Coordinates of C-alpha atoms and ligand atoms in Angstrom, one line a residue:
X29 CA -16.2 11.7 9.4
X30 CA -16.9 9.8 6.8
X31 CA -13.9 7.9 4.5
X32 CA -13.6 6.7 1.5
X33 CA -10.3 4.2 1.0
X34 CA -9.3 3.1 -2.1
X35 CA -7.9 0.2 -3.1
X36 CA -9.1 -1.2 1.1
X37 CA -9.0 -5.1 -0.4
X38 CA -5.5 -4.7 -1.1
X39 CA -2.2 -5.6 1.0
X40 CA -1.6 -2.1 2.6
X41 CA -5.3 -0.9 2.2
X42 CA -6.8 -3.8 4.3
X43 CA -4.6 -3.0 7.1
X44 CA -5.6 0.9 6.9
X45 CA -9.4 -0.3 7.1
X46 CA -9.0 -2.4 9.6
X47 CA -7.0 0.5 11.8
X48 CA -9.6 2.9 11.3
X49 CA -13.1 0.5 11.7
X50 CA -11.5 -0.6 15.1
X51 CA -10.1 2.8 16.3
X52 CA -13.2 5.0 14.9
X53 CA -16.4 3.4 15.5
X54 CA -18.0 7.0 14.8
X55 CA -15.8 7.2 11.3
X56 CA -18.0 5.5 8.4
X57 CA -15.0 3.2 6.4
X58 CA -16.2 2.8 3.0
X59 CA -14.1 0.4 1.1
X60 CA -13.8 1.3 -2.6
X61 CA -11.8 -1.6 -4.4
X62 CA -13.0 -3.4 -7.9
X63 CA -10.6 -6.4 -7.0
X64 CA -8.4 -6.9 -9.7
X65 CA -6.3 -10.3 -9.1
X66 CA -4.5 -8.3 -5.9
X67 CA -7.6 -7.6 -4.5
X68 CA -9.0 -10.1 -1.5
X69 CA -11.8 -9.7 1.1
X70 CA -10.6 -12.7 2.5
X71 CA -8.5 -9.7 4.4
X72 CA -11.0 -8.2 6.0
X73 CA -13.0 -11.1 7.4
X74 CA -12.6 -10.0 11.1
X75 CA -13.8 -7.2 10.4
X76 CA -16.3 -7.3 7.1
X77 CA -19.8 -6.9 9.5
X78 CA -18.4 -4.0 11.7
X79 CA -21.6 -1.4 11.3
X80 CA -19.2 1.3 10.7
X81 CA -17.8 -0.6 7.5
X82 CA -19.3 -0.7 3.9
X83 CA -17.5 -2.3 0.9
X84 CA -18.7 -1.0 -3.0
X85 CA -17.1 -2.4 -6.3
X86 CA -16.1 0.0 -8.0
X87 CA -13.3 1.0 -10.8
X88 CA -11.5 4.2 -9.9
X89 CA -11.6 4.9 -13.6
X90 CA -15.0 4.7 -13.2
X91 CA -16.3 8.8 -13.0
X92 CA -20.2 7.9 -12.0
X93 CA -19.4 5.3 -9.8
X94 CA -16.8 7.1 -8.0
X95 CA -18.9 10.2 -7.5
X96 CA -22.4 8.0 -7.1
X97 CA -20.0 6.4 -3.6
X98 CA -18.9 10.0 -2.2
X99 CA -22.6 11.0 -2.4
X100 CA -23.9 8.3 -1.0
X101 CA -22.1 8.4 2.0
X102 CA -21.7 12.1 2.4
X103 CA -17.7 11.3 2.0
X104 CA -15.5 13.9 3.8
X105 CA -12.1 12.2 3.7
X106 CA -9.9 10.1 0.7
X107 CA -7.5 7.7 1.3
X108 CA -6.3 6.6 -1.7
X109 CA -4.3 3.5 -2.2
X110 CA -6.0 1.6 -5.1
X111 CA -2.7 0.9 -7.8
X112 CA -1.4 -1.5 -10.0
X113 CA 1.2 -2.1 -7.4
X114 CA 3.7 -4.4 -9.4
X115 CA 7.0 -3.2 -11.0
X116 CA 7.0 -6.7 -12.8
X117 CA 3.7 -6.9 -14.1
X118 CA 4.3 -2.6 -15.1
X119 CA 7.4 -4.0 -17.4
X120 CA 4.8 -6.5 -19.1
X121 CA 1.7 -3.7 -19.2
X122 CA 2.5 -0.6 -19.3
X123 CA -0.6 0.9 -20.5
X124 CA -2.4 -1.1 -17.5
X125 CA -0.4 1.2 -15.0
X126 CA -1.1 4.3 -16.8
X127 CA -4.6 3.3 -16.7
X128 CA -5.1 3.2 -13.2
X129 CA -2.4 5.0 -11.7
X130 CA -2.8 8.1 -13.7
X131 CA -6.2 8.2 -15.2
X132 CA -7.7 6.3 -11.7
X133 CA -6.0 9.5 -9.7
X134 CA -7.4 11.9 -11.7
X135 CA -10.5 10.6 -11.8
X136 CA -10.2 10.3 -8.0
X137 CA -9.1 13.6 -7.9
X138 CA -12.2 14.9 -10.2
X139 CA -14.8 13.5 -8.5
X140 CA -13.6 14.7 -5.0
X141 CA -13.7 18.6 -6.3
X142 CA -17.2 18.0 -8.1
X143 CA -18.9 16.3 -4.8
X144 CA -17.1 18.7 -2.8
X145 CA -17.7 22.0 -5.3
X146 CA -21.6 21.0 -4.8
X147 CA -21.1 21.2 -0.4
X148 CA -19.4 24.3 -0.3
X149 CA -21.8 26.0 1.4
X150 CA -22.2 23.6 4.0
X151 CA -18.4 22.9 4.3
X152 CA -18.3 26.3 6.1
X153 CA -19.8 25.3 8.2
X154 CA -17.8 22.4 9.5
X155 CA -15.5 23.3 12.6
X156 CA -13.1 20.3 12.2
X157 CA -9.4 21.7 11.7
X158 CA -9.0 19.6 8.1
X159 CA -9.0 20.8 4.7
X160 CA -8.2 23.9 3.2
X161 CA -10.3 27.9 3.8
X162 CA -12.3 26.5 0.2
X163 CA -12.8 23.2 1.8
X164 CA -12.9 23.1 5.5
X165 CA -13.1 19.8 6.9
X166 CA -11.9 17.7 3.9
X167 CA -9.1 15.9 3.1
X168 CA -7.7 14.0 0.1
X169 CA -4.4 12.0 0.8
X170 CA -2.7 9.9 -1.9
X171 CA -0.4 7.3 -0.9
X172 CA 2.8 7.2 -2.9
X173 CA 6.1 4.9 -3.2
X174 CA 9.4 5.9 -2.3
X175 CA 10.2 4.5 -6.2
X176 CA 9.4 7.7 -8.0
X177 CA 12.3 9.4 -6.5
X178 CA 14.6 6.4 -8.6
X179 CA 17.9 4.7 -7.5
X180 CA 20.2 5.5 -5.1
X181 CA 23.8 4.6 -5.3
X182 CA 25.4 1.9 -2.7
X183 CA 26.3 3.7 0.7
X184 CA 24.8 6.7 -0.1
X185 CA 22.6 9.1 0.9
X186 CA 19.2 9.1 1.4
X187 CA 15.8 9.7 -0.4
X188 CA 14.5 13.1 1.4
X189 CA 11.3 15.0 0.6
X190 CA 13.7 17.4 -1.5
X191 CA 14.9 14.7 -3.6
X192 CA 13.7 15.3 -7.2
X193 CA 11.8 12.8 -9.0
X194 CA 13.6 10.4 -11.4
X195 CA 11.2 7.1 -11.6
X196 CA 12.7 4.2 -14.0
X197 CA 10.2 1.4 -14.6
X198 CA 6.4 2.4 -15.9
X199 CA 5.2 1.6 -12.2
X200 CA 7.3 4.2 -10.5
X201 CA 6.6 6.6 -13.7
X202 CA 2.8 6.2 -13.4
X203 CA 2.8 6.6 -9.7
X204 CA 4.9 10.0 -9.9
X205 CA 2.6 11.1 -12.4
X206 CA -0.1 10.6 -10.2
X207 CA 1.7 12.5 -7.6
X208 CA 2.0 15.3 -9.9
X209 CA -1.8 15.4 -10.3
X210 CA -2.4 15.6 -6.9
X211 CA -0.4 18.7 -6.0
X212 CA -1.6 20.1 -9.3
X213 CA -5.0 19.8 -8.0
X214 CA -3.9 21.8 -4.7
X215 CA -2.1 24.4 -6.2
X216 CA -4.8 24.7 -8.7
X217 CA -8.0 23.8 -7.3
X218 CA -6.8 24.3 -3.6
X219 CA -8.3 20.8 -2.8
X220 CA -7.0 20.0 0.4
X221 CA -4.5 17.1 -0.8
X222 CA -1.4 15.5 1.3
X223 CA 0.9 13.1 -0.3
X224 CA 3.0 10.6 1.4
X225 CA 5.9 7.6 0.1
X226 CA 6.3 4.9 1.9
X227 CA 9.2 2.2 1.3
X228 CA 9.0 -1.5 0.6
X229 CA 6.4 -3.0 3.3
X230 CA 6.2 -6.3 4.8
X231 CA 3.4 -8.3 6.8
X232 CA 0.6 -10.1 6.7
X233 CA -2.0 -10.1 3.6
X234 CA 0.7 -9.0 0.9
X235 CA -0.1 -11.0 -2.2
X236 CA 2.5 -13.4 -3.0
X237 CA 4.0 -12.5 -6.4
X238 CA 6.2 -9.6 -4.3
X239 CA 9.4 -11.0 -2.5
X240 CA 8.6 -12.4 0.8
X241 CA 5.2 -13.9 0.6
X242 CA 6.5 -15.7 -2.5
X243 CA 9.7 -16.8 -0.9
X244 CA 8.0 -17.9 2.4
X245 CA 5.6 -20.4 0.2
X246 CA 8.0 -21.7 -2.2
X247 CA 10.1 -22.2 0.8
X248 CA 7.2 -24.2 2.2
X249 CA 6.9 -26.5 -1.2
X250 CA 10.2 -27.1 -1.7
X251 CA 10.2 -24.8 -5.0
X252 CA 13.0 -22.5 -6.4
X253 CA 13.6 -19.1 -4.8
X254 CA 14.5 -16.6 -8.0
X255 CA 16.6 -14.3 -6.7
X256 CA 17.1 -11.7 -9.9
X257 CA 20.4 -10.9 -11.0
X258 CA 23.1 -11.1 -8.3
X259 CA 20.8 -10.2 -5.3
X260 CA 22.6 -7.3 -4.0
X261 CA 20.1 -4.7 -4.4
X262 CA 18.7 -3.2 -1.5
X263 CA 15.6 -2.2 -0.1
X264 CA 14.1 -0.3 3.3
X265 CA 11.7 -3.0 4.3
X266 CA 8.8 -1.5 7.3
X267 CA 6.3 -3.4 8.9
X268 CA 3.0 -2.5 7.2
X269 CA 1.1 -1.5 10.3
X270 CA 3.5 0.7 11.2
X271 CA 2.8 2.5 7.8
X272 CA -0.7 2.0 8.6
X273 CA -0.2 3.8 12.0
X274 CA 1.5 6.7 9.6
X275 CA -1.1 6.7 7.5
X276 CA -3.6 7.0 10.6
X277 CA -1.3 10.2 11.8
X278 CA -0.5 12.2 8.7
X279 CA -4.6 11.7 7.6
X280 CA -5.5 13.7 10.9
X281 CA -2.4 15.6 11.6
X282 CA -0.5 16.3 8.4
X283 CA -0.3 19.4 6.8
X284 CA -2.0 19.9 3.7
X285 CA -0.2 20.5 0.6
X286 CA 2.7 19.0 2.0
X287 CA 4.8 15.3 1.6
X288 CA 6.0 13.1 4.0
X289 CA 8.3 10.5 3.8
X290 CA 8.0 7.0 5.5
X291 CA 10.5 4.7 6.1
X292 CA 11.9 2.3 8.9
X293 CA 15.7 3.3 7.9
X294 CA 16.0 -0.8 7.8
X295 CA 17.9 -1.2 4.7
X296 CA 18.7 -5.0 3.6
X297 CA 20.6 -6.6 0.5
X298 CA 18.3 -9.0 -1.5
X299 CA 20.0 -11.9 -0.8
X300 CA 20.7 -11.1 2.5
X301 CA 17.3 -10.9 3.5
X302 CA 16.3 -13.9 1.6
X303 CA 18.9 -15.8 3.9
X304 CA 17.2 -14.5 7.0
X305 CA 13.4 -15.8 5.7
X306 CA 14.9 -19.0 4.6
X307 CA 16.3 -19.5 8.1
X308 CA 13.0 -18.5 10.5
X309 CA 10.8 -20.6 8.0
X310 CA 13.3 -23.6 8.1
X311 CA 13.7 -22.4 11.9
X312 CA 9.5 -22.4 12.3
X313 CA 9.1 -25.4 10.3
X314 CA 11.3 -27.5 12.5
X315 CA 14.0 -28.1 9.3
X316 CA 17.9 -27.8 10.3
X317 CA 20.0 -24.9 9.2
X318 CA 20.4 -24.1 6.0
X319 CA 17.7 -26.7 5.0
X320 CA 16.1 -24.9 2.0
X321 CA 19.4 -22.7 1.1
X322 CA 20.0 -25.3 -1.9
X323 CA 16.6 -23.4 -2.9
X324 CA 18.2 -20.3 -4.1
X325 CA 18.5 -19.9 -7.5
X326 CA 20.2 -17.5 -9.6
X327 CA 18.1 -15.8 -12.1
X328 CA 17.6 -13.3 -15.2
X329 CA 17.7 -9.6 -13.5
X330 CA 14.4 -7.3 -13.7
X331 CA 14.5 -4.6 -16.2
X332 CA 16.2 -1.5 -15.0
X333 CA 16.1 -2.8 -11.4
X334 CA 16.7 0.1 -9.2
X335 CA 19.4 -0.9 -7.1
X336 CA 18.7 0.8 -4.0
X337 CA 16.2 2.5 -2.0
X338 CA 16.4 3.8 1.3
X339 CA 14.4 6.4 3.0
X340 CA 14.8 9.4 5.5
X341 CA 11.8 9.5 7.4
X342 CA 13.1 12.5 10.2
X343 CA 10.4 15.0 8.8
X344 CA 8.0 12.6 9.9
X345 CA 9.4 11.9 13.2
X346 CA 10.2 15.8 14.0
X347 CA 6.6 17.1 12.8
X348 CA 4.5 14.5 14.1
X349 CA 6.6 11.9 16.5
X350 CA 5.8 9.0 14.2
X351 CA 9.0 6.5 14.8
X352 CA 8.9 2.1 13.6
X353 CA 7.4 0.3 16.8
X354 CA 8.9 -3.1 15.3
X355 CA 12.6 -3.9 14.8
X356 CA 12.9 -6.3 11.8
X357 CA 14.2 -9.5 13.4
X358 CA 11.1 -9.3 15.1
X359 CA 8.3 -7.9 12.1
X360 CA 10.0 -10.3 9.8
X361 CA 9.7 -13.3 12.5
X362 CA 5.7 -12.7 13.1
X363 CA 5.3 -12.1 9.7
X364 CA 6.8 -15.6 8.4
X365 CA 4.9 -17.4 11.4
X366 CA 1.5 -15.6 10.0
X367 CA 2.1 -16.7 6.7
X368 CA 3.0 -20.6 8.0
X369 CA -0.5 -20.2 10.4
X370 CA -2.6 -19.1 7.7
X371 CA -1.7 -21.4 5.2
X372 CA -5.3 -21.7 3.7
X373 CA -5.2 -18.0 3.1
X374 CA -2.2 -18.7 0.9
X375 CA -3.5 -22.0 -0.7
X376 CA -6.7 -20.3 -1.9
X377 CA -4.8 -17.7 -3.5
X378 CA -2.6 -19.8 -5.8
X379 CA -5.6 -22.1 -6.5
X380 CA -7.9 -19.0 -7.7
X381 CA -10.3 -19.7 -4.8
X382 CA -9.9 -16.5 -3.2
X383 CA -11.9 -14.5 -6.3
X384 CA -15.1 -16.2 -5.6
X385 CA -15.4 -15.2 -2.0
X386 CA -16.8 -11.5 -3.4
X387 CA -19.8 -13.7 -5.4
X388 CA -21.0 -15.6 -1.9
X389 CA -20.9 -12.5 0.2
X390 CA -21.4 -9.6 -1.4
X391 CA -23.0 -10.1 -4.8
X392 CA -26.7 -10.5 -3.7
X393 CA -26.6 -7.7 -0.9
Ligands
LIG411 P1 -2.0 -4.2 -3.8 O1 -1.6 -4.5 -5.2 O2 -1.8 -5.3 -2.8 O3 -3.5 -3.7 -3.7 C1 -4.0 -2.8 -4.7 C2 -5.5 -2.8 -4.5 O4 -6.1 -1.8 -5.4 C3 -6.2 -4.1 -4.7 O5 -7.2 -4.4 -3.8 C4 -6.9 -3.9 -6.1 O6 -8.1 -4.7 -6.3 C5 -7.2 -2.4 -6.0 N1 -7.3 -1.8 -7.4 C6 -6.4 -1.9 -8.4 N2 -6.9 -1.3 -9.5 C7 -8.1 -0.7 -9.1 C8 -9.0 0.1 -9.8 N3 -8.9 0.4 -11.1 N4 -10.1 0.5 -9.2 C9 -10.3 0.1 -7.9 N5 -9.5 -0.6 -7.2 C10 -8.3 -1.1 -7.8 O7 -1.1 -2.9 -3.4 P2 -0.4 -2.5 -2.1 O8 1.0 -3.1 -2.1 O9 -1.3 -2.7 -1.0 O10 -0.1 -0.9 -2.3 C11 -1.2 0.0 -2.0 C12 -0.7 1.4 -2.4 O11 0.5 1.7 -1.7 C13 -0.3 1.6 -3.9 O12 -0.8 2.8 -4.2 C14 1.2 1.5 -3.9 O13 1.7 2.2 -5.0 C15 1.5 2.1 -2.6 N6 2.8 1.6 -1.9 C16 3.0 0.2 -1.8 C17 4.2 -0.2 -1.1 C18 4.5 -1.7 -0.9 O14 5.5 -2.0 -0.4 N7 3.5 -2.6 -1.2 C19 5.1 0.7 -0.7 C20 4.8 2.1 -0.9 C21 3.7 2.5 -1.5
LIG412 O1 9.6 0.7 -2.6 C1 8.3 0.6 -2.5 C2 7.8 -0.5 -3.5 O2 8.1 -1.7 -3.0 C3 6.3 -0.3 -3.8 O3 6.0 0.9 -4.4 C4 5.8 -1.5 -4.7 O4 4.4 -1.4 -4.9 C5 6.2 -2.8 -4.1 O5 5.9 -3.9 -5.0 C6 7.7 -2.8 -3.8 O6 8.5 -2.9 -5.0 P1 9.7 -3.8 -5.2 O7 9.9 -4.0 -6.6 O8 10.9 -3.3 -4.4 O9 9.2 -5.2 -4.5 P2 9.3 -6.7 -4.9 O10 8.8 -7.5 -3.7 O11 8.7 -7.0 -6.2 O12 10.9 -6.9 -5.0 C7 11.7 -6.7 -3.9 C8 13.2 -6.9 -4.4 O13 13.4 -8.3 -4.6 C9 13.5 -6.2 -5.7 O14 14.8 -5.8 -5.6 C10 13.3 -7.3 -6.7 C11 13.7 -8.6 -6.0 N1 13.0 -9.8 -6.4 C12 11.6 -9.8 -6.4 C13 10.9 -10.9 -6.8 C14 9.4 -10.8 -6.8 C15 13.7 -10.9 -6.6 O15 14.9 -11.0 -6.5 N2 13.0 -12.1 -7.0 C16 11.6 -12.1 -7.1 O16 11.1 -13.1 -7.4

C-alpha cells in the first residue's frame, strides 16, 4: 500500500510515521505536512532516510498539491491528522481553525474521490479486504478529538460513540465540523472513510505550548507553572504510542463508516497531575520534594474551559482487542525523562531553531 499521512511532522503524526516506516517496509509513508510553527522534522530524524519514507510540503488547503501527491505516489490509503491542534490559539484565531480544519478536510476529502473516481477501474481489481464495493482497497481515516463531544459533568459518565456532539471552543467546533464532512462524504460519496477520537495524549515530541511539555521545561528554568483557573478540570491523558498502536489497528481492521473511540480511562485533575510532573522532574533532576511546588501559580481560566473529558474506549477493546500497554505512573515517568534527555530538542524549539532544519535538508532535494 501506499499512505499518505497528514499532518506526519506533528506530535501525534510523527509517531504514526514512524510506526508504519518501521513495521511496513513494503507500505510507501508519504508525509504530507506544510509545517506551520507545530510542525518539526527534527521528529523524524531516526527515521527521515528510511527508502520507504517521502516527506512533501504541502498545504491541505492546497487542491493541486494535494491531488498532484496522491498521483504521484499512486496513494491508496489517508491518514489524516494535519489540524490546528490548539484550543488556546482557536480562542485567539478562529478563522485559522476553520481554515484548516474544515476547508483542509474537505479538500482532503475532495481530492481523495477525484484521484480515486479516475482508478475506478483498476480499484476492482484490487483483492485487499479495505474500502468500500465503489472503492475496493482504499481507505480514508480522519483522526478526531474526544472534544467535539463537549464537557462532562464531575463523576459522571462517560463520552461513548452515541454521545451527541456538543463542541464549545472554535477548536472542538472546527474539528466536529470536519467530522461531519467525513461521514457526509461516506454516506454520499460511499468513500471508504473511518473516524476515530482520541483523548488528551502525552509523550515525546508534543510541542510545548500544551500542558506537560510546557510544565516539564518551565519546571527545568525555574519559570512559573500557569495553572488556569482553579486546576480542577480533568482530562483522560494516553500515551501517544498507544494511540499510535490504535491508529495502526483501526487503519487495517476498522470498519468503514464507523467511529471509534480511544481512550486510556486515566482521568486526572489539572492540578493533580501537575503535582505528579513537578515531583518526577524535581525527582529526575536530583531536587528534594516539593522543590519547584512554589512554581505553581494561579492564573486567569481559558475561555469556556471544558471541565471534563473522559472517554469509554470498550467498543475498541470488544471489536478489535486494542487495550493501553502503559499505566501512567510509568508513560508519565519516561515521558518527563525524554523530555530532560533531549533537552536540545526542546531548546531549539523555544529559540526558533527548529524551523530552519526543513531549508538544510529538504529544500534543495
Ligand atoms: P500538532 O499541532 O502537534 O501537529 C499538527 C501538524 O499538522 C503539524 O505538523 C502542522 O505542521 C500540520 N499542519 C497544520 N496545518 C496544516 C496545513 N494547513 N497543511 C498541512 N499540514 C498542516 O497536532 P497533534 O497534537 O499531533 O494532533 C494531531 C491530530 O490529532 C489533530 O487532528 C488533532 O485534532 C488530533 N488529536 C490530538 C490530540 C492531542 O492530545 N494532541 C488528541 C486527540 C486528537
Ligand atoms: O482532548 C483531546 C485534546 O487534548 C486535543 O484534541 C487537543 O488537540 C489537545 O491540545 C488537548 O487539548 P487540551 O486543551 O485538553 O490540552 P492542553 O494541554 O492545552 O491543556 C490541558 C489542560 O490543562 C486543560 O484543562 C487546560 C489546562 N492548562 C493548559 C495549559 C497549556 C493549564 O492549566 N495551563 C496551561 O498553561
Amino acid at each position: 500500500m501506499n499512505i499518505l499521512i497528514t499532518g506526519g511532522a506533528g506530535f501525534i503524526g510523527s509517531h504514526v510515521v514512524r510506526l508504519f516506516v518501521n513495521k511496513y517496509p513494503e507500505y510507501q509513508i508519504v508525509n504530507l505536512d506544510v509545517l506551520t510553527y507545530a510542525g518539526n522534522l527534527e521528529n523524524l530524524r531516526d527515521i527521515e532516510n528510511k527508502p520507504n519514507y517521502h516527506f512533501e510540503r504541502v498545504d491541505i488547503t492546497d487542491y493541486d498539491g494535494v491531488l498532484g501527491v496522491m498521483r504521484k505516489y499512486d496513494i491508496d490509503g489517508v491518514i489524516h491528522l494535519a489540524a490546528e491542534s490548539h484550543v488556546d490559539r482557536s480562542i485567539k484565531d478562529p478563522m485559522a481553525f476553520a481554515r484548516t480544519n474544515v476547508m483542509g478536510t474537505l479538500t482532503m476529502l475532495n481530492a481523495a474521490k477525484t484521484y480515486w473516481d479516475s482508478k475506478l477501474e483498476s480499484n476492482k481489481a484490487q483483492a485487499i479486504g479495505l474500502g468500500t464495493e465503489k472503492y475496493p482497497g482504499k481507505r480514508f481515516y480522519h483522526i478526531s478529538t474526544d472534544e467535539v463531544y463537549g464537557a462532562l459533568e464531575m463523576g459522571g459518565g462517560f463520552f461513548t460513540e452515541q454521545t451527541k456532539y456538543q463542541p464549545h471552543s472554535p477548536y472542538s467546533a472546527s474539528k466536529a465540523s470536519s467530522d461531519h464532512f467525513v461521514r457526509a462524504f461516506h454516506d454520499t460519496y460511499e468513500l471508504p472513510t473511518i473516524v476515530t477520537n482520541c483523548s488528551n495524549n502525552y509523550g515525546p515530541y508534543q510541542f510545548p505550548e500544551k500542558l506537560i511539555p510546557l510544565f516539564i521545561n518551565n519546571i527545568r528554568h525555574g519559570k512559573p507553572l500557569p495553572v488556569y483557573g482553579k486546576g480542577e478540570n480533568v482530562r483522560d491523558w494516553l500515551y501517544v504510542e498507544d494511540h499510535a498502536r490504535a491508529i495502526d489497528l483501526i487503519f487495517h481492521k476498522g470498519k468503514i463508516a464507523d467511529t471509534y473511540n480511544i481512550g486510556g480511562f486515566n482521568e486526572w485533575r489539572n492540578i493533580d497531575l501537575i503535582k505528579v510532573i513537578i515531583k518526577t522532574v524535581d525527582k529526575l533532576l536530583g531536587n528534594p520534594e516539593g522543590h519547584s511546588e512554589h512554581l505553581i501559580t494561579y492564573v486567569t481560566d481559558r475561555a469556556g474551559h471544558d471541565l471534563r473529558y473522559a472517554i469509554d474506549s470498550t467498543k475498541l477493546k470488544n471489536e478489535l482487542g486494542w487495550e493501553p500497554s502503559l499505566q501512567f505512573e510509568e508513560g508519565i515517568e519516561k515521558t518527563v525523562r525524554w523530555y530532560l534527555d533531549n533537552q536540545e530538542w526542546m531548546d531549539r524549539i523555544t529559540s526558533g531553531e527548529y524551523e530552519k532544519y526543513y531549508e538544510s535538508m529538504y529544500a534543495n532535494r
